[in-house]
Short mmCIF file of C-alpha atoms in Angstrom, two decimals:
data_model
loop_
_atom_site.label_atom_id
_atom_site.label_comp_id
_atom_site.label_asym_id
_atom_site.label_seq_id
_atom_site.Cartn_x
_atom_site.Cartn_y
_atom_site.Cartn_z
CA MET A 1 0.00 0.00 0.00
CA LEU A 2 1.40 3.37 -1.07
CA LEU A 3 1.37 5.84 1.82
CA ARG A 4 0.28 9.44 1.30
CA LEU A 5 -0.06 12.45 3.54
CA ASN A 6 -3.12 12.24 5.80
CA ASP A 7 -3.28 8.44 5.54
CA ILE A 8 -3.62 6.58 8.81
CA ALA A 9 -0.10 5.56 9.89
CA PRO A 10 -0.03 1.76 9.73
CA ASP A 11 -0.25 0.16 13.16
CA PHE A 12 2.13 -2.63 14.16
CA ASN A 13 3.49 -4.66 17.04
CA ALA A 14 7.26 -4.66 17.45
CA ASN A 15 10.10 -5.38 19.82
CA THR A 16 12.06 -2.30 20.86
CA SER A 17 15.01 -1.42 23.04
CA GLN A 18 12.43 -0.60 25.73
CA GLY A 19 10.34 -3.74 25.31
CA PRO A 20 7.46 -4.80 23.05
CA ILE A 21 4.96 -2.17 21.91
CA ASN A 22 1.84 -1.70 19.87
CA PHE A 23 2.57 1.47 17.94
CA HIS A 24 -0.80 3.19 18.18
CA GLU A 25 -1.16 2.29 21.86
CA TRP A 26 2.38 3.54 22.51
CA MET A 27 1.52 6.85 20.85
CA GLY A 28 -1.64 7.36 22.89
CA ASN A 29 -2.78 10.96 22.41
CA SER A 30 0.70 12.21 21.55
CA TRP A 31 2.35 13.22 18.32
CA ALA A 32 5.16 10.94 17.15
CA ILE A 33 8.32 11.09 15.06
CA LEU A 34 9.24 7.74 13.54
CA PHE A 35 12.72 7.90 12.01
CA SER A 36 14.53 4.96 10.46
CA HIS A 37 18.13 3.94 9.87
CA PRO A 38 19.70 1.53 7.33
CA LYS A 39 21.94 -0.20 9.88
CA ASP A 40 23.35 0.08 13.38
CA PHE A 41 26.96 1.21 13.94
CA THR A 42 26.95 3.50 10.90
CA PRO A 43 28.63 6.92 11.10
CA VAL A 44 25.96 9.36 9.90
CA CYS A 45 23.18 7.70 11.85
CA THR A 46 25.33 7.69 14.99
CA THR A 47 25.45 11.49 14.85
CA GLU A 48 21.70 11.67 14.15
CA LEU A 49 20.62 9.50 17.04
CA GLY A 50 22.89 11.45 19.36
CA TYR A 51 21.41 14.77 18.27
CA MET A 52 17.86 13.49 18.65
CA ALA A 53 18.77 12.39 22.17
CA LYS A 54 20.04 15.92 22.84
CA ILE A 55 16.89 17.69 21.63
CA GLN A 56 14.34 15.12 22.83
CA PRO A 57 13.15 17.53 25.59
CA GLU A 58 12.08 19.98 22.86
CA PHE A 59 9.84 17.34 21.33
CA THR A 60 8.50 16.40 24.76
CA LYS A 61 7.46 20.04 25.28
CA ARG A 62 5.40 19.70 22.11
CA ASN A 63 3.68 16.49 23.26
CA CYS A 64 5.68 14.50 20.72
CA LYS A 65 7.28 11.10 21.27
CA LEU A 66 10.35 9.86 19.40
CA ILE A 67 10.89 6.34 18.14
CA GLY A 68 13.73 5.04 15.98
CA LEU A 69 13.90 2.01 13.73
CA SER A 70 16.65 -0.13 12.30
CA VAL A 71 16.40 -3.56 10.73
CA ASP A 72 19.08 -4.82 13.14
CA PRO A 73 18.23 -6.71 16.35
CA VAL A 74 17.37 -4.88 19.57
CA GLU A 75 20.52 -6.16 21.30
CA ASN A 76 22.55 -4.34 18.64
CA HIS A 77 20.58 -1.15 19.34
CA ILE A 78 21.44 -1.34 23.01
CA ALA A 79 25.16 -1.80 22.26
CA TRP A 80 25.03 0.99 19.67
CA ALA A 81 23.46 3.35 22.18
CA LYS A 82 26.62 3.11 24.30
CA ASP A 83 28.71 4.18 21.31
CA ILE A 84 26.31 7.05 20.67
CA GLU A 85 26.63 8.30 24.23
CA GLU A 86 30.42 7.94 24.12
CA THR A 87 30.88 9.78 20.82
CA GLN A 88 27.98 12.26 20.85
CA GLY A 89 27.61 12.92 24.57
CA TYR A 90 23.94 11.95 24.75
CA LEU A 91 22.33 8.58 25.43
CA PRO A 92 19.17 7.84 23.41
CA ARG A 93 16.27 7.51 25.85
CA TYR A 94 13.64 6.89 23.20
CA PRO A 95 12.82 3.34 22.00
CA MET A 96 14.47 1.83 18.94
CA ILE A 97 12.50 -0.74 16.95
CA GLY A 98 14.30 -3.95 16.03
CA ASP A 99 12.82 -4.66 12.59
CA THR A 100 14.67 -7.90 11.95
CA GLU A 101 11.87 -9.37 9.82
CA LEU A 102 11.69 -6.13 7.77
CA ALA A 103 7.98 -6.00 8.57
CA VAL A 104 7.71 -2.35 9.61
CA SER A 105 10.04 -1.23 6.82
CA LYS A 106 7.75 -2.91 4.29
CA LEU A 107 4.60 -1.62 5.99
CA TYR A 108 5.88 1.95 5.64
CA ASN A 109 7.05 1.44 2.01
CA MET A 110 10.71 1.82 2.94
CA LEU A 111 11.42 -1.61 1.42
CA PRO A 112 9.48 -3.40 -1.31
CA ALA A 113 6.65 -5.60 -0.03
CA ASP A 114 8.19 -8.57 -1.85
CA GLU A 115 11.67 -8.08 -0.31
CA VAL A 116 12.91 -11.48 0.86
CA GLY A 117 14.95 -12.51 3.88
CA THR A 118 15.61 -10.95 7.26
CA SER A 119 18.10 -8.45 8.62
CA GLU A 120 20.80 -11.12 8.73
CA ARG A 121 23.73 -10.39 6.39
CA ARG A 122 22.00 -7.30 4.96
CA THR A 123 24.26 -4.30 4.34
CA ALA A 124 23.52 -0.63 4.85
CA ALA A 125 23.44 -0.25 1.06
CA ALA A 126 20.74 -2.93 0.81
CA ASN A 127 18.70 -0.93 3.32
CA ALA A 128 19.42 2.49 1.81
CA THR A 129 15.72 3.37 1.55
CA VAL A 130 15.17 2.65 5.25
CA ARG A 131 16.09 6.23 6.00
CA SER A 132 12.83 8.09 6.37
CA VAL A 133 11.17 10.46 8.81
CA PHE A 134 7.43 10.32 9.49
CA VAL A 135 5.60 12.96 11.52
CA ILE A 136 2.37 11.44 12.84
CA GLY A 137 -0.42 13.31 14.61
CA PRO A 138 -2.48 12.25 17.64
CA ASP A 139 -5.19 11.29 15.13
CA LYS A 140 -2.68 8.69 13.87
CA ARG A 141 -2.52 10.35 10.44
CA ILE A 142 0.75 10.99 8.59
CA LYS A 143 1.51 14.72 8.50
CA LEU A 144 4.93 14.62 6.84
CA MET A 145 7.25 12.13 5.09
CA LEU A 146 10.90 12.69 4.20
CA THR A 147 13.56 10.30 2.90
CA TYR A 148 17.26 11.18 2.91
CA PRO A 149 20.26 9.61 1.16
CA MET A 150 22.66 7.70 3.38
CA THR A 151 25.52 10.17 3.04
CA THR A 152 23.49 13.24 4.06
CA GLY A 153 22.85 13.80 7.75
CA ARG A 154 19.27 14.78 8.49
CA ASN A 155 18.39 18.23 9.81
CA PHE A 156 16.32 17.45 12.90
CA ASP A 157 16.05 21.14 13.75
CA GLU A 158 14.02 21.33 10.54
CA ILE A 159 11.79 18.47 11.74
CA LEU A 160 11.19 20.43 14.96
CA ARG A 161 10.39 23.54 12.90
CA VAL A 162 7.94 21.58 10.74
CA LEU A 163 6.28 20.16 13.84
CA ASP A 164 5.79 23.70 15.17
CA SER A 165 4.24 24.72 11.86
CA ILE A 166 1.92 21.72 11.65
CA GLN A 167 0.72 22.12 15.23
CA LEU A 168 0.16 25.85 14.74
CA THR A 169 -1.68 25.55 11.44
CA GLN A 170 -3.92 22.77 12.74
CA GLU A 171 -5.04 24.92 15.66
CA TYR A 172 -5.40 28.22 13.81
CA LYS A 173 -6.58 29.15 10.33
CA VAL A 174 -3.12 30.14 9.14
CA ALA A 175 -0.25 28.86 7.03
CA THR A 176 3.47 29.45 7.52
CA PRO A 177 5.61 31.11 4.82
CA VAL A 178 9.00 30.05 3.51
CA ASN A 179 11.66 29.54 6.19
CA TRP A 180 9.18 30.44 8.94
CA LYS A 181 10.31 30.02 12.54
CA GLN A 182 8.39 30.05 15.81
CA GLY A 183 7.21 33.56 16.67
CA GLU A 184 7.43 35.00 13.16
CA ASP A 185 4.54 36.34 11.08
CA VAL A 186 2.21 33.88 9.37
CA ILE A 187 -0.26 33.93 6.48
CA ILE A 188 -4.04 33.85 6.82
CA ALA A 189 -5.35 30.66 5.22
CA ALA A 190 -6.82 31.11 1.74
CA SER A 191 -9.99 29.36 2.93
CA VAL A 192 -10.76 32.29 5.28
CA ASN A 193 -12.54 35.24 3.69
CA ASP A 194 -11.92 38.81 4.85
CA GLU A 195 -15.12 38.92 6.88
CA ASP A 196 -14.16 35.90 8.97
CA ALA A 197 -10.53 37.02 9.07
CA SER A 198 -11.59 40.28 10.74
CA LYS A 199 -13.18 38.24 13.53
CA LEU A 200 -10.26 35.85 13.85
CA PHE A 201 -7.62 38.59 13.68
CA PRO A 202 -9.22 41.78 15.07
CA GLU A 203 -5.86 43.56 15.22
CA GLY A 204 -5.76 43.41 11.44
CA TRP A 205 -3.28 42.15 8.85
CA LYS A 206 -1.13 43.35 5.97
CA SER A 207 -2.50 42.58 2.50
CA ILE A 208 0.40 42.17 0.09
CA LYS A 209 -2.02 40.68 -2.43
CA PRO A 210 -5.69 39.69 -1.93
CA TYR A 211 -4.50 36.11 -1.54
CA LEU A 212 -1.41 36.97 0.55
CA ARG A 213 -2.46 38.36 3.93
CA VAL A 214 0.27 38.51 6.56
CA VAL A 215 -0.57 38.55 10.26
CA LYS A 216 1.27 38.15 13.54
CA GLN A 217 1.51 34.58 14.80
CA PRO A 218 -1.62 33.99 16.90
CA LYS A 219 -1.15 33.31 20.57
CA LYS A 220 -4.72 32.77 21.61
CA VAL A 221 -7.49 30.85 19.87
CA GLN A 222 -10.12 33.15 18.41
CA ARG A 223 -13.24 31.88 16.69
CA PRO A 224 -15.67 33.87 14.55
CA THR A 225 -19.12 34.09 16.09
CA SER A 226 -22.19 33.27 14.03
CA GLY A 227 -24.88 35.87 13.33
#
């Protein structure tokens, strides 16, 4: 099944470095970042897992859980975590899925459904497409998907920025412009006409074009009243 934005994130049961989980139950009412890795003990991913361990509190503030995935066994994840702490200065405290049967990787279209075998004797190159990031909402729907090449370290500050944008634009009738960061001006959603916009944003906005209305980032929910 080809995954698209706003699809329900496939549910699964898996063994992790923190014990067995059911993914949807583990998420509960939280957001989640599922990020995958071609193989344990690889250089780029070592830096990535260490950085995610460093900024995990920022995701926690946003009601977002982190969970990693590699096709290697859980015991390898636990050993790898020690290397990550030693070299990056931060110990991963989020679970890491051991996808030895390639089941989750196939479920999330990171490997072909007809891929044969298990994690045994697979190389990082064979798993090159198992290098994706999924942002999943409390409604269990996929909000973002990104896949990176093996030689390019992922920008997890960007994932945090995107999470801020998604959470903001789901709560308010706004969109975020190019390179937007928390606290900067936003754009009134095109679906909101000027009459409703005046109720939602009583302090007004700047109209660059009729379709491009810039307003300060909202800090308090405001709803237009009927009648």
